[in-house]
Amino acid sequence: MKSMAEVGYGIIGCGNIAPMHAEAIQKVEGARLVAVSDVVEQNARKLAERFGAAPYSDYQELLKRDDVHVVNLCIPSGMRAEVGAACARAGKHIISEKPLEVNTERIDALLRAVDEAGVKLACIFQNRFADGARLVKEALDEGRFGKLVLGDAYIKWYRSDDYYKSGSWRGTRRLDGGGCLMNQGIHQIDLLLWFFGPVKSVFARTNLVGHEGLEVEDLACAIVEFENGSMGVIEGSTAVWPGHPARLEVHGDQGGAVLEDGILRFWKFKEERPDDETIRAGMPVTAPGAGASDPMANVTCEGHRRQIEDFTDAIRHNRAPKIDGKEGRRSVALIEAIYESARTGRPVTL
Ligand SMILES: NC(=O)c1ccc[n+]([C@@H]2O[C@H](COP(=O)([O-])OP(=O)(O)OC[C@H]3O[C@@H](n4cnc5c(N)ncnc54)[C@H](O)[C@@H]3O)[C@@H](O)[C@H]2O)c1
């Protein structure tokens, strides 16, 4: 890149999540949305008009632009290995939506392409940038919870049949990669891994109970054993009406915290600090938004903004972004193991 004055962004895939990226880019100093692309020309044009960017129906044309330094991959999940590799070969840095890809084999192909091209890759997990999650992570790093005992993720959500019909890729193994865990639950699973560290083994069951004709699960239960000796459960669904806030519980022998949709609901330690009372009084701390029954309801772009700000800074200072490709791979690897356990009826060691 000749000039670091402005980092130019290009969005590929102009569906539901794309405006969140466009709005977030607009709010980051030194970042500019230059171009957008969608195979459905009208989708590209609509987003381009709203945010003052150039529209393309062929993303290869977008990649030819020298003023696009970063590409935001907002296409269906199972398309990112090929499109991402093309972006890398064109010398573009990449911010990918979650999940990074639909399985680890395809993620590894993308990581190789990115390494060979020497570009940077970040995977969107905007919930990590929420204030509540950051406070929990800081307390964990300081050892305030003591010995970790239980880490639980509950994603009891609802997605209508119309949601699954709203895109031909939704609910398919090839392009969605899975159901309530790979698409929806993955945010909380990423947080659980960020908080509790690597998983030793998992035992799981999955089912399809509330939707017809999907290739993927809308119900999953997993027992997780972490390498540090603690355990937890992951319960995910998109068949629970009307849908409840996503809940993440962190319990140690010295303290505990509970997040609901990123909002701190519980915060207590055996050894209290003066700040703890302030944090409790301030609860709820700002949250990234909720997806209990509608993926785009009450969602703000603040989490995306913070992550795109981090990526812009990472490019400027030639450092790794906070959530790089390897970090993005972790949740998919765990979900893959959950699916394998459900398929074989056996515990899976990671
Ligand atoms: N971070 C979050 O909270 C969040 C929320 C929603 C979606 N997502 C992720 O974003 C991705 C997209 O989801 P969505 O709900 O926006 O889907 P969507 O179906 O609404 O949008 C996808 C768009 O990509 C376009 N597209 C397909 N192939 C293309 C190609 N080769 N070139 C250019 N455009 C192409 C489609 O025409 C469509 O407009 C998914 O991976 C999903 O998991 C993340």
PDB file of N, CA and C and ligand atoms in Angstrom, residues 12-18 37-40 43 57 59 73-77 79-80 83 97-99 124 126 166-167 169-170 176 183 187 295-296 304, ligand 1:
ATOM      1  N   ILE A  12     -17.881  -7.666  -0.264  1.00  0.00           N
ATOM      2  CA  ILE A  12     -18.388  -8.667  -1.209  1.00  0.00           C
ATOM      3  C   ILE A  12     -19.543  -9.403  -0.547  1.00  0.00           C
ATOM      4  N   GLY A  13     -20.716  -9.320  -1.163  1.00  0.00           N
ATOM      5  CA  GLY A  13     -21.937  -9.892  -0.599  1.00  0.00           C
ATOM      6  C   GLY A  13     -22.743  -8.789   0.069  1.00  0.00           C
ATOM      7  N   CYS A  14     -23.816  -8.350  -0.584  1.00  0.00           N
ATOM      8  CA  CYS A  14     -24.584  -7.195  -0.090  1.00  0.00           C
ATOM      9  C   CYS A  14     -25.969  -7.623   0.412  1.00  0.00           C
ATOM     10  N   GLY A  15     -26.005  -8.575   1.331  1.00  0.00           N
ATOM     11  CA  GLY A  15     -27.275  -9.039   1.906  1.00  0.00           C
ATOM     12  C   GLY A  15     -27.526  -8.406   3.260  1.00  0.00           C
ATOM     13  N   ASN A  16     -28.043  -9.236   4.185  1.00  0.00           N
ATOM     14  CA  ASN A  16     -28.449  -8.755   5.513  1.00  0.00           C
ATOM     15  C   ASN A  16     -27.354  -8.039   6.294  1.00  0.00           C
ATOM     16  N   ILE A  17     -26.183  -8.681   6.371  1.00  0.00           N
ATOM     17  CA  ILE A  17     -25.155  -8.187   7.305  1.00  0.00           C
ATOM     18  C   ILE A  17     -24.312  -7.061   6.692  1.00  0.00           C
ATOM     19  N   ALA A  18     -24.340  -6.943   5.377  1.00  0.00           N
ATOM     20  CA  ALA A  18     -23.454  -5.981   4.701  1.00  0.00           C
ATOM     21  C   ALA A  18     -23.638  -4.525   5.174  1.00  0.00           C
ATOM     22  N   SER A  37     -19.871  -5.364  -3.901  1.00  0.00           N
ATOM     23  CA  SER A  37     -20.152  -6.296  -4.985  1.00  0.00           C
ATOM     24  C   SER A  37     -21.174  -7.332  -4.569  1.00  0.00           C
ATOM     25  N   ASP A  38     -22.078  -7.649  -5.485  1.00  0.00           N
ATOM     26  CA  ASP A  38     -23.018  -8.746  -5.254  1.00  0.00           C
ATOM     27  C   ASP A  38     -23.404  -9.323  -6.609  1.00  0.00           C
ATOM     28  N   VAL A  39     -23.534 -10.655  -6.654  1.00  0.00           N
ATOM     29  CA  VAL A  39     -23.963 -11.284  -7.912  1.00  0.00           C
ATOM     30  C   VAL A  39     -25.351 -10.799  -8.299  1.00  0.00           C
ATOM     31  N   VAL A  40     -26.155 -10.437  -7.321  1.00  0.00           N
ATOM     32  CA  VAL A  40     -27.452  -9.805  -7.613  1.00  0.00           C
ATOM     33  C   VAL A  40     -27.185  -8.302  -7.712  1.00  0.00           C
ATOM     34  N   ASN A  43     -28.753  -5.696  -5.448  1.00  0.00           N
ATOM     35  CA  ASN A  43     -28.267  -5.658  -4.052  1.00  0.00           C
ATOM     36  C   ASN A  43     -27.037  -4.758  -3.942  1.00  0.00           C
ATOM     37  N   SER A  57     -21.086  -6.203 -10.044  1.00  0.00           N
ATOM     38  CA  SER A  57     -21.758  -7.505  -9.949  1.00  0.00           C
ATOM     39  C   SER A  57     -20.727  -8.623  -9.951  1.00  0.00           C
ATOM     40  N   TYR A  59     -17.145  -9.655  -8.439  1.00  0.00           N
ATOM     41  CA  TYR A  59     -16.199  -9.206  -7.395  1.00  0.00           C
ATOM     42  C   TYR A  59     -14.767  -9.092  -7.905  1.00  0.00           C
ATOM     43  N   LEU A  73     -15.812  -9.982   3.666  1.00  0.00           N
ATOM     44  CA  LEU A  73     -16.522 -11.120   3.069  1.00  0.00           C
ATOM     45  C   LEU A  73     -17.865 -11.326   3.758  1.00  0.00           C
ATOM     46  N   CYS A  74     -18.929 -10.836   3.135  1.00  0.00           N
ATOM     47  CA  CYS A  74     -20.295 -10.949   3.677  1.00  0.00           C
ATOM     48  C   CYS A  74     -21.148 -11.877   2.815  1.00  0.00           C
ATOM     49  N   ILE A  75     -20.485 -12.801   2.142  1.00  0.00           N
ATOM     50  CA  ILE A  75     -21.155 -13.805   1.309  1.00  0.00           C
ATOM     51  C   ILE A  75     -21.547 -14.993   2.188  1.00  0.00           C
ATOM     52  N   PRO A  76     -22.363 -15.935   1.658  1.00  0.00           N
ATOM     53  CA  PRO A  76     -22.678 -17.141   2.431  1.00  0.00           C
ATOM     54  C   PRO A  76     -21.409 -17.847   2.928  1.00  0.00           C
ATOM     55  N   SER A  77     -21.510 -18.439   4.124  1.00  0.00           N
ATOM     56  CA  SER A  77     -20.335 -18.941   4.852  1.00  0.00           C
ATOM     57  C   SER A  77     -19.450 -19.886   4.030  1.00  0.00           C
ATOM     58  N   MET A  79     -18.665 -20.072   1.007  1.00  0.00           N
ATOM     59  CA  MET A  79     -18.067 -19.545  -0.237  1.00  0.00           C
ATOM     60  C   MET A  79     -16.748 -18.847   0.034  1.00  0.00           C
ATOM     61  N   ARG A  80     -16.377 -18.768   1.309  1.00  0.00           N
ATOM     62  CA  ARG A  80     -15.251 -17.879   1.630  1.00  0.00           C
ATOM     63  C   ARG A  80     -13.885 -18.442   1.259  1.00  0.00           C
ATOM     64  N   VAL A  83     -13.475 -17.475  -2.624  1.00  0.00           N
ATOM     65  CA  VAL A  83     -13.493 -16.016  -2.828  1.00  0.00           C
ATOM     66  C   VAL A  83     -12.364 -15.372  -2.013  1.00  0.00           C
ATOM     67  N   GLU A  97     -16.824 -12.525   7.699  1.00  0.00           N
ATOM     68  CA  GLU A  97     -17.899 -12.758   8.662  1.00  0.00           C
ATOM     69  C   GLU A  97     -17.704 -14.133   9.308  1.00  0.00           C
ATOM     70  N   LYS A  98     -18.431 -14.371  10.386  1.00  0.00           N
ATOM     71  CA  LYS A  98     -18.416 -15.679  11.026  1.00  0.00           C
ATOM     72  C   LYS A  98     -19.425 -16.592  10.353  1.00  0.00           C
ATOM     73  N   PRO A  99     -19.302 -17.902  10.409  1.00  0.00           N
ATOM     74  CA  PRO A  99     -18.074 -18.617  10.715  1.00  0.00           C
ATOM     75  C   PRO A  99     -17.053 -18.379   9.598  1.00  0.00           C
ATOM     76  N   ILE A 124     -14.861 -11.908  12.019  1.00  0.00           N
ATOM     77  CA  ILE A 124     -15.800 -11.126  12.854  1.00  0.00           C
ATOM     78  C   ILE A 124     -16.369 -11.978  13.984  1.00  0.00           C
ATOM     79  N   GLN A 126     -18.072  -9.985  16.840  1.00  0.00           N
ATOM     80  CA  GLN A 126     -18.264  -8.659  17.429  1.00  0.00           C
ATOM     81  C   GLN A 126     -18.572  -8.715  18.919  1.00  0.00           C
ATOM     82  N   SER A 166     -35.345 -17.571   3.300  1.00  0.00           N
ATOM     83  CA  SER A 166     -34.947 -16.249   2.805  1.00  0.00           C
ATOM     84  C   SER A 166     -33.633 -16.263   2.028  1.00  0.00           C
ATOM     85  N   GLY A 167     -32.952 -17.388   2.007  1.00  0.00           N
ATOM     86  CA  GLY A 167     -31.737 -17.510   1.196  1.00  0.00           C
ATOM     87  C   GLY A 167     -31.561 -18.996   0.910  1.00  0.00           C
ATOM     88  N   TRP A 169     -29.088 -20.699   0.503  1.00  0.00           N
ATOM     89  CA  TRP A 169     -27.926 -21.300   1.183  1.00  0.00           C
ATOM     90  C   TRP A 169     -28.216 -21.633   2.651  1.00  0.00           C
ATOM     91  N   ARG A 170     -29.253 -20.988   3.212  1.00  0.00           N
ATOM     92  CA  ARG A 170     -29.511 -21.162   4.654  1.00  0.00           C
ATOM     93  C   ARG A 170     -29.957 -22.586   4.972  1.00  0.00           C
ATOM     94  N   ASP A 176     -24.111 -23.340   4.678  1.00  0.00           N
ATOM     95  CA  ASP A 176     -24.307 -22.841   6.055  1.00  0.00           C
ATOM     96  C   ASP A 176     -23.396 -23.630   7.006  1.00  0.00           C
ATOM     97  N   ASN A 183     -24.274 -21.582  12.675  1.00  0.00           N
ATOM     98  CA  ASN A 183     -24.681 -20.235  12.262  1.00  0.00           C
ATOM     99  C   ASN A 183     -24.947 -19.332  13.471  1.00  0.00           C
ATOM    100  N   HIS A 187     -21.316 -17.519  18.117  1.00  0.00           N
ATOM    101  CA  HIS A 187     -20.847 -16.324  18.837  1.00  0.00           C
ATOM    102  C   HIS A 187     -20.547 -16.661  20.300  1.00  0.00           C
ATOM    103  N   PRO A 295     -32.548 -12.199  13.374  1.00  0.00           N
ATOM    104  CA  PRO A 295     -31.099 -11.974  13.328  1.00  0.00           C
ATOM    105  C   PRO A 295     -30.700 -10.509  13.335  1.00  0.00           C
ATOM    106  N   MET A 296     -31.550  -9.634  12.828  1.00  0.00           N
ATOM    107  CA  MET A 296     -31.140  -8.242  12.716  1.00  0.00           C
ATOM    108  C   MET A 296     -31.842  -7.311  13.709  1.00  0.00           C
ATOM    109  N   HIS A 304     -19.066  -4.372  15.400  1.00  0.00           N
ATOM    110  CA  HIS A 304     -18.372  -4.380  14.105  1.00  0.00           C
ATOM    111  C   HIS A 304     -17.448  -3.163  13.994  1.00  0.00           C
TER     112      HIS A 304
HETATM  113  N1  LIG B   1     -21.778 -11.235  12.742  1.00  0.00           N
HETATM  114  C1  LIG B   1     -23.079 -11.456  12.765  1.00  0.00           C
HETATM  115  O1  LIG B   1     -23.738 -11.277  13.786  1.00  0.00           O
HETATM  116  C2  LIG B   1     -23.763 -11.945  11.513  1.00  0.00           C
HETATM  117  C3  LIG B   1     -25.125 -11.684  11.321  1.00  0.00           C
HETATM  118  C4  LIG B   1     -25.728 -12.127  10.140  1.00  0.00           C
HETATM  119  C5  LIG B   1     -24.968 -12.832   9.183  1.00  0.00           C
HETATM  120  N2  LIG B   1     -23.648 -13.089   9.423  1.00  0.00           N
HETATM  121  C6  LIG B   1     -22.842 -13.850   8.442  1.00  0.00           C
HETATM  122  O2  LIG B   1     -22.749 -13.105   7.237  1.00  0.00           O
HETATM  123  C7  LIG B   1     -22.777 -13.968   6.099  1.00  0.00           C
HETATM  124  C8  LIG B   1     -23.892 -13.508   5.168  1.00  0.00           C
HETATM  125  O3  LIG B   1     -25.135 -13.599   5.842  1.00  0.00           O
HETATM  126  P1  LIG B   1     -26.402 -12.742   5.379  1.00  0.00           P
HETATM  127  O4  LIG B   1     -27.448 -13.013   6.376  1.00  0.00           O
HETATM  128  O5  LIG B   1     -25.999 -11.349   5.099  1.00  0.00           O
HETATM  129  O6  LIG B   1     -26.742 -13.512   4.014  1.00  0.00           O
HETATM  130  P2  LIG B   1     -27.582 -12.953   2.783  1.00  0.00           P
HETATM  131  O7  LIG B   1     -28.046 -14.148   2.030  1.00  0.00           O
HETATM  132  O8  LIG B   1     -28.579 -11.951   3.253  1.00  0.00           O
HETATM  133  O9  LIG B   1     -26.467 -12.176   1.924  1.00  0.00           O
HETATM  134  C9  LIG B   1     -25.464 -12.833   1.175  1.00  0.00           C
HETATM  135  C10 LIG B   1     -25.264 -12.039  -0.118  1.00  0.00           C
HETATM  136  O10 LIG B   1     -24.124 -12.561  -0.813  1.00  0.00           O
HETATM  137  C11 LIG B   1     -24.434 -12.490  -2.199  1.00  0.00           C
HETATM  138  N3  LIG B   1     -23.500 -13.362  -2.935  1.00  0.00           N
HETATM  139  C12 LIG B   1     -23.518 -14.702  -3.088  1.00  0.00           C
HETATM  140  N4  LIG B   1     -22.475 -15.105  -3.830  1.00  0.00           N
HETATM  141  C13 LIG B   1     -21.773 -14.011  -4.167  1.00  0.00           C
HETATM  142  C14 LIG B   1     -20.591 -13.775  -4.929  1.00  0.00           C
HETATM  143  N5  LIG B   1     -19.901 -14.779  -5.501  1.00  0.00           N
HETATM  144  N6  LIG B   1     -20.159 -12.487  -5.081  1.00  0.00           N
HETATM  145  C15 LIG B   1     -20.841 -11.471  -4.522  1.00  0.00           C
HETATM  146  N7  LIG B   1     -21.955 -11.639  -3.793  1.00  0.00           N
HETATM  147  C16 LIG B   1     -22.414 -12.887  -3.616  1.00  0.00           C
HETATM  148  C17 LIG B   1     -25.891 -12.867  -2.274  1.00  0.00           C
HETATM  149  O11 LIG B   1     -26.485 -12.472  -3.501  1.00  0.00           O
HETATM  150  C18 LIG B   1     -26.445 -12.125  -1.067  1.00  0.00           C
HETATM  151  O12 LIG B   1     -26.901 -10.834  -1.401  1.00  0.00           O
HETATM  152  C19 LIG B   1     -22.989 -15.379   6.652  1.00  0.00           C
HETATM  153  O13 LIG B   1     -21.749 -16.054   6.671  1.00  0.00           O
HETATM  154  C20 LIG B   1     -23.493 -15.179   8.069  1.00  0.00           C
HETATM  155  O14 LIG B   1     -23.079 -16.218   8.938  1.00  0.00           O
HETATM  156  C21 LIG B   1     -23.043 -12.645  10.561  1.00  0.00           C
END
